[in-house]
CSV table of C-alpha atoms in Angstrom, one decimal:
chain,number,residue,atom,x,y,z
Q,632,UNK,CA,62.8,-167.0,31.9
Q,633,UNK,CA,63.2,-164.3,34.9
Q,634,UNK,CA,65.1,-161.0,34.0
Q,635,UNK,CA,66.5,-160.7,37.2
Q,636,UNK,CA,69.8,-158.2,37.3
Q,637,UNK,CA,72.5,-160.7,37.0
Q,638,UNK,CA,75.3,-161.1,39.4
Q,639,UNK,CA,78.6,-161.7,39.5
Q,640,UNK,CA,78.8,-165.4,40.8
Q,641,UNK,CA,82.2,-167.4,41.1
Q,642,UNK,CA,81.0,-170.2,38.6
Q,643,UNK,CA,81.1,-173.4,41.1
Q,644,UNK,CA,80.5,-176.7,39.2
Q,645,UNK,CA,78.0,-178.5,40.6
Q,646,UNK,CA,78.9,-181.5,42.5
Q,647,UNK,CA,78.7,-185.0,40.6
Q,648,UNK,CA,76.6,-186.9,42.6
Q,649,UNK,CA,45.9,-210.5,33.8
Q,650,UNK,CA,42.3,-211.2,32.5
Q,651,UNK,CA,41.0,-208.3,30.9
Q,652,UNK,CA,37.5,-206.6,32.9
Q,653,UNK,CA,34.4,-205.9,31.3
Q,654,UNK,CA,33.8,-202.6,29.7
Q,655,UNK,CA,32.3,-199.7,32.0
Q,656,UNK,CA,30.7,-196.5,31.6
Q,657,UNK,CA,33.8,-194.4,32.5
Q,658,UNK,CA,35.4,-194.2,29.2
Q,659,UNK,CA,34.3,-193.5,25.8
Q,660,UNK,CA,36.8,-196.1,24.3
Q,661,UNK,CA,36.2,-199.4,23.1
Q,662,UNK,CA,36.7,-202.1,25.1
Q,663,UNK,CA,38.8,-204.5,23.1
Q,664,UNK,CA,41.7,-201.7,23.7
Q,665,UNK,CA,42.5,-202.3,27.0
Q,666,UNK,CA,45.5,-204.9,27.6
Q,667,UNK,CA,47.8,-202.8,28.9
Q,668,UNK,CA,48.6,-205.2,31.4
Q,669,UNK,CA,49.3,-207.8,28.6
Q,670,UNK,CA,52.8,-206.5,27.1
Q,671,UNK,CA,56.0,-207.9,27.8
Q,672,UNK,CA,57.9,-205.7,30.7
Q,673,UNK,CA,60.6,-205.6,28.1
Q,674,UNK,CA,58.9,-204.0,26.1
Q,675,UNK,CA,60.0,-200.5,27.6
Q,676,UNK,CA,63.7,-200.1,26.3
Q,677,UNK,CA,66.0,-197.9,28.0
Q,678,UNK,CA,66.9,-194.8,25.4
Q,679,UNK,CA,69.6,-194.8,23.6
Q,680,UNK,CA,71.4,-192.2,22.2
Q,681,UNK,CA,70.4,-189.7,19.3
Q,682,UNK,CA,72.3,-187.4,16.9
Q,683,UNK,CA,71.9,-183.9,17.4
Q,684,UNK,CA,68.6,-183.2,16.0
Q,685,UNK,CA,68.6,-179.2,15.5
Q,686,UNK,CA,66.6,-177.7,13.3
Q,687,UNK,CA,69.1,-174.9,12.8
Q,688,UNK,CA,73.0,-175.0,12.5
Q,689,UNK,CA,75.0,-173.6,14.9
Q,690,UNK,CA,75.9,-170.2,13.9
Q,691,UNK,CA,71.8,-169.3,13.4
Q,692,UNK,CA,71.2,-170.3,17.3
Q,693,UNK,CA,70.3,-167.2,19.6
Q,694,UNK,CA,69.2,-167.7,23.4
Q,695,UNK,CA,68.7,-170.6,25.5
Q,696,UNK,CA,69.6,-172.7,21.8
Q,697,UNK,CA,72.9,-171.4,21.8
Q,698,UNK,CA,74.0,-171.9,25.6
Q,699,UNK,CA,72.4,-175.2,24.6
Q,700,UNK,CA,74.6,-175.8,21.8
Q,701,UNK,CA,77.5,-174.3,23.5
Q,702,UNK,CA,77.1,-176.8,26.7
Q,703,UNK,CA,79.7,-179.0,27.4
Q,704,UNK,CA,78.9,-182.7,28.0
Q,705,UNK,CA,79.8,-183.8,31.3
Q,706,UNK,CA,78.4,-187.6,31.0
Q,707,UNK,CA,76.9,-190.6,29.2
Q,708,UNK,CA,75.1,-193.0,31.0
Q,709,UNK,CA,72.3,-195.3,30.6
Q,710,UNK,CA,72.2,-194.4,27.4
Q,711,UNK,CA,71.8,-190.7,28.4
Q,712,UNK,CA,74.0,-187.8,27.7
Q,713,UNK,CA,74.3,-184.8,30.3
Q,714,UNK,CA,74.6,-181.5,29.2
Q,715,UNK,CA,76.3,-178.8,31.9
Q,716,UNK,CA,73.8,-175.5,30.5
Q,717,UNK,CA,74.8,-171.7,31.9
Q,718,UNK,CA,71.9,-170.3,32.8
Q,719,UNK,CA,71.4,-166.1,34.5
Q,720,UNK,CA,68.5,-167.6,37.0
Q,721,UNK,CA,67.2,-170.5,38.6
Q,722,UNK,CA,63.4,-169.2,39.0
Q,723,UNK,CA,61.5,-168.6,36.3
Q,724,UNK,CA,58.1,-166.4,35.7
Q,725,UNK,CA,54.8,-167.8,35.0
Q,726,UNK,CA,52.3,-165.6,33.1
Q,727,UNK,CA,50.1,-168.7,32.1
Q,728,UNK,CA,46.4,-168.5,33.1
Q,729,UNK,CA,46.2,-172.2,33.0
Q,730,UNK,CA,48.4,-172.2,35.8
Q,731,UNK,CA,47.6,-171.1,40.1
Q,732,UNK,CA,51.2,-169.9,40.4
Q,733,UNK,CA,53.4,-167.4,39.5
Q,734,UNK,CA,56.9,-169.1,39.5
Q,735,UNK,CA,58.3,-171.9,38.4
Q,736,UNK,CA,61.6,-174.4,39.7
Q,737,UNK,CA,63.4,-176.6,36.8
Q,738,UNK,CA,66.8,-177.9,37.9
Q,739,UNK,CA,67.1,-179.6,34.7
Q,740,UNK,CA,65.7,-179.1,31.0
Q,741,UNK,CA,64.4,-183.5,29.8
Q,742,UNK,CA,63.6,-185.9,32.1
Q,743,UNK,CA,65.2,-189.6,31.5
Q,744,UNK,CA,61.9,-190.8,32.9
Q,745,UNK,CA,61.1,-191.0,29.3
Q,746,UNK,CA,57.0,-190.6,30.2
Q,747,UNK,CA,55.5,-190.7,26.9
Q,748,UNK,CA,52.5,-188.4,27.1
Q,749,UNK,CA,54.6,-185.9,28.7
Q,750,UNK,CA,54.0,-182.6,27.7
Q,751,UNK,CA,56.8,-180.5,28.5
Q,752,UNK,CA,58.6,-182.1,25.6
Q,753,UNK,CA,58.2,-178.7,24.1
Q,754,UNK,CA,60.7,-177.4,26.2
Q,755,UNK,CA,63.5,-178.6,24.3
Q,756,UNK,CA,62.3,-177.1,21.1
Q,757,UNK,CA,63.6,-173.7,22.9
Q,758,UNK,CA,66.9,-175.4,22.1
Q,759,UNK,CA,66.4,-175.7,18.8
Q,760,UNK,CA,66.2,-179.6,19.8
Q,761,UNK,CA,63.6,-182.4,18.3
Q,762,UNK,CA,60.7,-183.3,21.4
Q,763,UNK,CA,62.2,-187.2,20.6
Q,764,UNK,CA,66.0,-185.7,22.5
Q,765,UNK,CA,63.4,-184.9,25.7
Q,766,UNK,CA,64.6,-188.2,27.7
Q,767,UNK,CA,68.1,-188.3,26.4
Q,768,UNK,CA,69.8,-185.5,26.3
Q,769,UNK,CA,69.6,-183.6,30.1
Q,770,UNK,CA,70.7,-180.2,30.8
Q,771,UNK,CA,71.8,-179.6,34.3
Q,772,UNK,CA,71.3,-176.0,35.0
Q,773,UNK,CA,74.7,-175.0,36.5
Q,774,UNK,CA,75.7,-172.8,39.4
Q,775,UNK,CA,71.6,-173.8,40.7
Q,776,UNK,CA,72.5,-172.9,44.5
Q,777,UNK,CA,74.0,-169.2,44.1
Q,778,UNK,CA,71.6,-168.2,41.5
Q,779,UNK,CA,68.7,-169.9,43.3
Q,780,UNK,CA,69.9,-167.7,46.9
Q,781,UNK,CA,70.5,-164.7,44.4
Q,782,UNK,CA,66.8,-164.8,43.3
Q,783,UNK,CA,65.0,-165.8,46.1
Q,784,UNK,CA,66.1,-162.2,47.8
Q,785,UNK,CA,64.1,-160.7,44.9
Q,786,UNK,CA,61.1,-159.0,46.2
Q,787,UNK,CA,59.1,-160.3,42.8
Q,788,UNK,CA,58.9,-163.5,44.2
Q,789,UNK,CA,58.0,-162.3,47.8
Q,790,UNK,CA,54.1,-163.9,48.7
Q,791,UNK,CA,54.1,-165.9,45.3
Q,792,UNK,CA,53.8,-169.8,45.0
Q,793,UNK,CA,57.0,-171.4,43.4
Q,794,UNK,CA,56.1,-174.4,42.1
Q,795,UNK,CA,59.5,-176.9,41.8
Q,796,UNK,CA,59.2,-179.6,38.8
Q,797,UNK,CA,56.6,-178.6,36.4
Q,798,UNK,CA,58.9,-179.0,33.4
Q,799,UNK,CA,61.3,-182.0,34.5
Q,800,UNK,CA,60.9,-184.5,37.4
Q,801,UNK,CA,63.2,-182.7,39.8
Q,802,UNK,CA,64.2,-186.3,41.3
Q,803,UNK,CA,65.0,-188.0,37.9
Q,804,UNK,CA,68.6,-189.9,38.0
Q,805,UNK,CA,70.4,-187.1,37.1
Q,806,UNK,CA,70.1,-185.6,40.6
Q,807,UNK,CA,71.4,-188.5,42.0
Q,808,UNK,CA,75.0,-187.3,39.6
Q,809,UNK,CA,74.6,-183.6,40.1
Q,810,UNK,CA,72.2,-182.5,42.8
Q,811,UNK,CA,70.6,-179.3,41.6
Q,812,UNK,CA,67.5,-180.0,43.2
Q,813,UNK,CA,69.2,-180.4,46.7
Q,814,UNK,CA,71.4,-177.3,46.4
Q,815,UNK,CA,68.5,-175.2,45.5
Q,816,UNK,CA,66.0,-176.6,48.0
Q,817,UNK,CA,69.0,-175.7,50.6
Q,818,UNK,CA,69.0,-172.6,49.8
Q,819,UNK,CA,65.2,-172.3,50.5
Q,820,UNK,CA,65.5,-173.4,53.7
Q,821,UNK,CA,67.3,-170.4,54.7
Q,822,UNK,CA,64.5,-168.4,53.9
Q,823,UNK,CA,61.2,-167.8,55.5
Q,824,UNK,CA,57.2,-166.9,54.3
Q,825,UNK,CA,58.2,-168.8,51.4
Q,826,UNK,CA,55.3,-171.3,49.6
Q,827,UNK,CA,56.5,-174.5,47.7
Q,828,UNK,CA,55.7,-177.3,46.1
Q,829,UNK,CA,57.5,-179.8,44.0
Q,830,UNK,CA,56.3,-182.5,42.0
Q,831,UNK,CA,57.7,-185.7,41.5
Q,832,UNK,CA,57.2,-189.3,40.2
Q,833,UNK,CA,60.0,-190.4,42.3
Q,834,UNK,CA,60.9,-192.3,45.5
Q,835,UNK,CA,64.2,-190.4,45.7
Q,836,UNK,CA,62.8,-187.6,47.6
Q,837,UNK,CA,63.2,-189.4,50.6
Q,838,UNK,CA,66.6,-188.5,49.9
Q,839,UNK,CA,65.8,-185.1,50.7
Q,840,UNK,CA,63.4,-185.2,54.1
Q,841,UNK,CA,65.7,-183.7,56.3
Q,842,UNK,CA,65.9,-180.6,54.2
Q,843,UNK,CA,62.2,-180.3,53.5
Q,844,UNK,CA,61.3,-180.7,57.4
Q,845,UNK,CA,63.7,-177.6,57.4
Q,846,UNK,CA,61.8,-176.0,55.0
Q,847,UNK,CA,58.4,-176.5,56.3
Q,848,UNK,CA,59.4,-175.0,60.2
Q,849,UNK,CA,59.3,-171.9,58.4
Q,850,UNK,CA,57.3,-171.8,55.0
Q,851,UNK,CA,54.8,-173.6,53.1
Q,852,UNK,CA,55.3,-176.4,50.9
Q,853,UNK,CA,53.2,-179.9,49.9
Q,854,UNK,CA,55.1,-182.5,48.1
Q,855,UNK,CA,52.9,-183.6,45.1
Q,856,UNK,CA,53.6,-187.7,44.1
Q,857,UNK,CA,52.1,-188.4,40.5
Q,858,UNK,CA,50.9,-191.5,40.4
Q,859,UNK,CA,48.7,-192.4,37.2
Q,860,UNK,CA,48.1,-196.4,37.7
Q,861,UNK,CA,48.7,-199.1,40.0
Q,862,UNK,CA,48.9,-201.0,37.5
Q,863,UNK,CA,53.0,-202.1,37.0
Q,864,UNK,CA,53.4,-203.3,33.5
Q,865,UNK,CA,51.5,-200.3,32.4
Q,866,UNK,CA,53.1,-197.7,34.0
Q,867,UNK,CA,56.4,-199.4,33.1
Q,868,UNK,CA,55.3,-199.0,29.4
Q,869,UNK,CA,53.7,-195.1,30.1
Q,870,UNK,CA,56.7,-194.5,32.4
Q,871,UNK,CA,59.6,-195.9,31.3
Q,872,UNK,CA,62.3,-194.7,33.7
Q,873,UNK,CA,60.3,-193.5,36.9
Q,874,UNK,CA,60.2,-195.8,40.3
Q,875,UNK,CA,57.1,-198.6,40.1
Q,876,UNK,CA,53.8,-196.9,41.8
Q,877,UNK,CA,54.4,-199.1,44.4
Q,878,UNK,CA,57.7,-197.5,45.8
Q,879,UNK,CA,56.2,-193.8,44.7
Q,880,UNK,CA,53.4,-194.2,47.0
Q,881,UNK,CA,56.2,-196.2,49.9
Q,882,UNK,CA,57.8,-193.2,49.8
Q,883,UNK,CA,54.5,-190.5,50.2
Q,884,UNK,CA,54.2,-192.3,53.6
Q,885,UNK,CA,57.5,-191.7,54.7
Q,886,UNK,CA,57.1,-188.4,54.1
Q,887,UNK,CA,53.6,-188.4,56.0
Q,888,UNK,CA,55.3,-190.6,58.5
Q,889,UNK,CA,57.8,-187.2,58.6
Q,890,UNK,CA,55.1,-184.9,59.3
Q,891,UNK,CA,55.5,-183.2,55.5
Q,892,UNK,CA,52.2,-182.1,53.8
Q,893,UNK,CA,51.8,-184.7,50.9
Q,894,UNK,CA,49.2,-186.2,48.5
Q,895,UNK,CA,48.5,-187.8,44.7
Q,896,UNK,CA,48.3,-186.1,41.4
Q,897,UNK,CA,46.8,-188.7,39.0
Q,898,UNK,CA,47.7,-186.8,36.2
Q,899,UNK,CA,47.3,-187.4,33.2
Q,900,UNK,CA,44.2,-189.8,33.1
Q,901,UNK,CA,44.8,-191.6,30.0
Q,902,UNK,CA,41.8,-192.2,27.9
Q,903,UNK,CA,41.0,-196.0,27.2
Q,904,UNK,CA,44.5,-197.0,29.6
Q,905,UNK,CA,44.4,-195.6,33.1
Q,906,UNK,CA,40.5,-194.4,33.5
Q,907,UNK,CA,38.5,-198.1,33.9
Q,908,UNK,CA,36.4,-197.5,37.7
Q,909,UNK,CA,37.9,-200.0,39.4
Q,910,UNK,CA,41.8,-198.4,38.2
Q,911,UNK,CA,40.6,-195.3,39.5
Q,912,UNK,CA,39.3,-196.9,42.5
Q,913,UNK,CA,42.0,-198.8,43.4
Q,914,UNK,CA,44.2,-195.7,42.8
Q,915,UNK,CA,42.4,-193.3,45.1
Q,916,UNK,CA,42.3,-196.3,47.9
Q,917,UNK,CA,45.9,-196.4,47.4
Q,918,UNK,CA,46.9,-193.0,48.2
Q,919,UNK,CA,44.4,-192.9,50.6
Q,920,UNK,CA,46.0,-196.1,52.3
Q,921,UNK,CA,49.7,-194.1,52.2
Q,922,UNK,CA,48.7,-191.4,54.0
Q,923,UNK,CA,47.5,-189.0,51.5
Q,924,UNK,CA,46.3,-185.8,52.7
Q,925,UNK,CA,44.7,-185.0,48.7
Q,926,UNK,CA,44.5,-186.7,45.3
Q,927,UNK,CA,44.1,-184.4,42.0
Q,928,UNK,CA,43.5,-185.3,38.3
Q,929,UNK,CA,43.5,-184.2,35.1
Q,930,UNK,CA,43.1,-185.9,31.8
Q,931,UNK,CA,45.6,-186.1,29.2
Q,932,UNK,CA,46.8,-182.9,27.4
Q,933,UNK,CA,48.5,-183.5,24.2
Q,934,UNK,CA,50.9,-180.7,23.2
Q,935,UNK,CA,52.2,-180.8,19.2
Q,936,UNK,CA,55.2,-182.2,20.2
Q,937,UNK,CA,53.8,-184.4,22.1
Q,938,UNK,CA,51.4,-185.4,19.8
Q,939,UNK,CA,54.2,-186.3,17.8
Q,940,UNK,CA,55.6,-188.6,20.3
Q,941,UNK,CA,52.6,-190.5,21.8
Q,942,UNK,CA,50.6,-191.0,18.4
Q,943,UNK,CA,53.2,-193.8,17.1
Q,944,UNK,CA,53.6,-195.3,20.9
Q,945,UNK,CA,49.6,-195.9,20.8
Q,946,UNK,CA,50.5,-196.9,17.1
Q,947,UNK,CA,52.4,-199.6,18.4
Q,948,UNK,CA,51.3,-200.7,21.3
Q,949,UNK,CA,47.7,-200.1,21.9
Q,950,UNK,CA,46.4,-199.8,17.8
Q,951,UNK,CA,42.8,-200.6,18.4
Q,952,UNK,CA,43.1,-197.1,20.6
Q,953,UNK,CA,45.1,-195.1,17.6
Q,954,UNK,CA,41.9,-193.8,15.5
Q,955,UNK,CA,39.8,-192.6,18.7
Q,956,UNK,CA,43.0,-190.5,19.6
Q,957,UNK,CA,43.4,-189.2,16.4
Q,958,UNK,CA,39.8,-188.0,16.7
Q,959,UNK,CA,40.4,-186.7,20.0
Q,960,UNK,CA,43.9,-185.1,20.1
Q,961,UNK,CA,45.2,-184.6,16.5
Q,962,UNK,CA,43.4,-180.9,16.2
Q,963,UNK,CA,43.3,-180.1,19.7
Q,964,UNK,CA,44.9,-180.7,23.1
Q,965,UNK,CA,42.0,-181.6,24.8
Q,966,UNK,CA,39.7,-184.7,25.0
Q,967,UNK,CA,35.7,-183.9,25.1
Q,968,UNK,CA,34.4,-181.8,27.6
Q,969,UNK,CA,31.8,-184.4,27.9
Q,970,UNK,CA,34.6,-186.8,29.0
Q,971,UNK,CA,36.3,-184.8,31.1
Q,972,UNK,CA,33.5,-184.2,32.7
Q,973,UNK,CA,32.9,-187.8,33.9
Q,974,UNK,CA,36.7,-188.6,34.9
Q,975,UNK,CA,36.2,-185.5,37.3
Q,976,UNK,CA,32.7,-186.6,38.6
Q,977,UNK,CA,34.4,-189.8,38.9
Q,978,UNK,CA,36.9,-188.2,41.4
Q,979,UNK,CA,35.2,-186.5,43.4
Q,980,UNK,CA,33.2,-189.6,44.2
Q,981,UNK,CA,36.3,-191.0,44.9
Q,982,UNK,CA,37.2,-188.5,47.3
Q,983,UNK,CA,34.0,-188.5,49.2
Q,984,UNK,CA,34.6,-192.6,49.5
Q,985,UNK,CA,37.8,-192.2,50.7
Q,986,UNK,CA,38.1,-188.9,52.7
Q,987,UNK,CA,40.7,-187.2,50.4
Q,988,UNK,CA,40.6,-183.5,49.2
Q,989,UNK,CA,40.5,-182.5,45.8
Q,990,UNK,CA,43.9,-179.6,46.2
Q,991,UNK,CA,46.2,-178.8,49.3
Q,992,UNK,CA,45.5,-176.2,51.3
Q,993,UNK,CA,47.8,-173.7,50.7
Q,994,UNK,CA,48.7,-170.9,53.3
Q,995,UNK,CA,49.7,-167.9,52.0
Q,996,UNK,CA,53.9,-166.5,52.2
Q,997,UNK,CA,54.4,-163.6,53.9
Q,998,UNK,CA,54.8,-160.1,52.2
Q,999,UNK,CA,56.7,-159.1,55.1
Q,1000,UNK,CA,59.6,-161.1,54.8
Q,1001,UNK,CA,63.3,-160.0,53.7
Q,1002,UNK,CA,66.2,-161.4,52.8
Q,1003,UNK,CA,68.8,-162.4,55.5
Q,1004,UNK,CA,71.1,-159.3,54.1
Q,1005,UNK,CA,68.7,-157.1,55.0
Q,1006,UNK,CA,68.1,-158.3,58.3
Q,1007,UNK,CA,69.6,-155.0,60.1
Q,1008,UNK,CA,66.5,-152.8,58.7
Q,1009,UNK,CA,63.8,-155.1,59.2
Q,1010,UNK,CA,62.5,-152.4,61.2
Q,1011,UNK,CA,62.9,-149.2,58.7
Q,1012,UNK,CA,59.7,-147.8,56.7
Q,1013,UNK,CA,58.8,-150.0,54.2
């Protein structure tokens, strides 16, 4: 988390607000796997709630665990509780070299998308909270427009990337209630030089065009809409929570249609579930169809507490899949090189078909740039 000096801010509450294809030689899974399509689409239950699952009492908790356990709930809903968390600073410092950017947006800490691969489950185990809580018990980060306009006059951050959502889905439900995302990304229009992106699996960021178009007449940022199958009963299963593919991709080309730098992240590829050719193919043609300007992949990265999570979903659902991935991801994150090597050749092919790029290009903030409060020496020696 950033150690910025931390101001004296009146605390504001935020305001409430079908036959099964042959096997190909994309995968290195058995064929008999793959009937993702075949489930019943109630088969994804909503979550429902949980008991506090700390691994430490109260009085033990130091940090972000005991602002955690100290946060008030503000509402239960959909099965969900919502957490109100006091935090010294919207953006936060990346030091990962796994990572091309050096600061990071979260408005919330879980996402009620409920995704099950997702790896930022570990996040809540900063709170002393089971990965399993991820999806239904959200934090809302309170006070996220002051501290976001405190930080952004920070000259750390001045000519660095900030990348918005790569922890939590910054469009999930809970900004419909609370808005954090909105109040920070209002705040950002008021600068300049800046360079953004946010990443999203939801349609709701329509909500939001007027204020990007803002942003983008005087900095950088690409709007990032992941998007790992067409295929509806699948990603309803993968994807509990999040809008269909469908209405993800309806809403990409409004933003095109808007004039905002947008693509596809098809991220994670799911071994033996998303990465059949013609998936991937109808996928890219897709994007390509709504306007994409890029499509990216990556192939499933399990984290341990991830791991944890996933391993009885494939259990239950997909078994004939469950030793392979025990193979694959119980000793390591990664699947074979030798397999992600042939989902990326795959892509790029895929690009080439259908005149995508692989990344946005991304322009580079300004150094120069100050914050509005020092407009009056804009001119002095730097």
């Amino acid at each position: 988390m950033a150690t910025f000096p931390i101001l004296r801010v009146e605390p504001t509450m935020l305001p409430r607000r079908r036959s099964r294809p042959n096997q190909t030689s994309l995968t290195l899974f058995p064929t008999a796997a793959r009937h993702g399509d075949s489930e019943s689409p109630g088969s994804a239950s909503a979550p429902t709630p949980v008991p506090d699952r700390r691994t430490k009492p109260a009085t033990e908790l130091v940090g972000i665990a005991r602002l955690a356990a100290s946060s008030p709930c503000a509402d239960t809903k959909r099965g969900t509780e919502y957490f109100l968390l006091p935090v010294r600073s919207i953006l936060n410092h990346c030091d990962s070299e796994r990572v091309p950017f050096a600061w990071t947006v979260n408005p919330y800490r879980g996402c009620e998308f409920g995704c099950k691969y997702c790896y930022a489950r570990y996040t809540h185990e900063y709170m002393e909270l089971d990965g399993g809580d991820f999806e239904s018990k959200i934090y809302v980060k309170q006070n996220a427009g002051p501290l976001a306009e405190r930080d952004l006059a920070n000259e750390k951050i001045w000519g660095e990337h900030i990348a918005i959502g790569t922890a939590t889905d910054p469009y999930q439900p809970a900004e419909k209630e609370f808005g954090a995302t909105r109040a920070i990304l209002e705040k950002m229009a008021e600068r300049e030089g800046l360079s953004l992106s946010i990443t999203t699996k939801s349609n709701q960021v329509v909500r939001d065009i007027d204020v990007i178009k803002r942003i983008s007449e005087r900095s950088s940022i690409t709007i990032h809409m992941t998007v790992t199958t067409m295929r509806t009963r699948l990603a309803r299963m993968l994807e509990p929570r999040a809008p269909r593919p469908d209405l993800r991709l309806a809403a990409l080309k409004e933003l095109r249609e808007a004039g905002i730098n947008a693509g596809v992240n098809a991220m994670p590829v799911l071994p033996g579930l998303t990465d059949r050719e013609e998936d991937l193919d109808a996928l890219a043609r897709a994007a390509r169809d709504a306007g994409a300007q890029w499509i990216a992949a990556s192939v499933l990265f399990l984290m341990p507490s991830s791991l944890k999570q996933f391993l009885p979903f494939i259990d239950a659902k997909f078994p004939k899949l469950a030793k392979r991935y025990r193979e694959w991801y119980q000793h390591k994150g990664y699947a074979p090189e030798e397999y992600r090597k042939e989902i990326s050749a795959s892509f790029e092919q895929l690009r080439r078909k259908y005149g995508l790029n692989s990344r946005p290009e991304r322009s580079s903030a300004s150094k120069e740039w100050r914050s509005p409060q020092l407009a009056l020496d804009l001119n002095a020696p730097t």
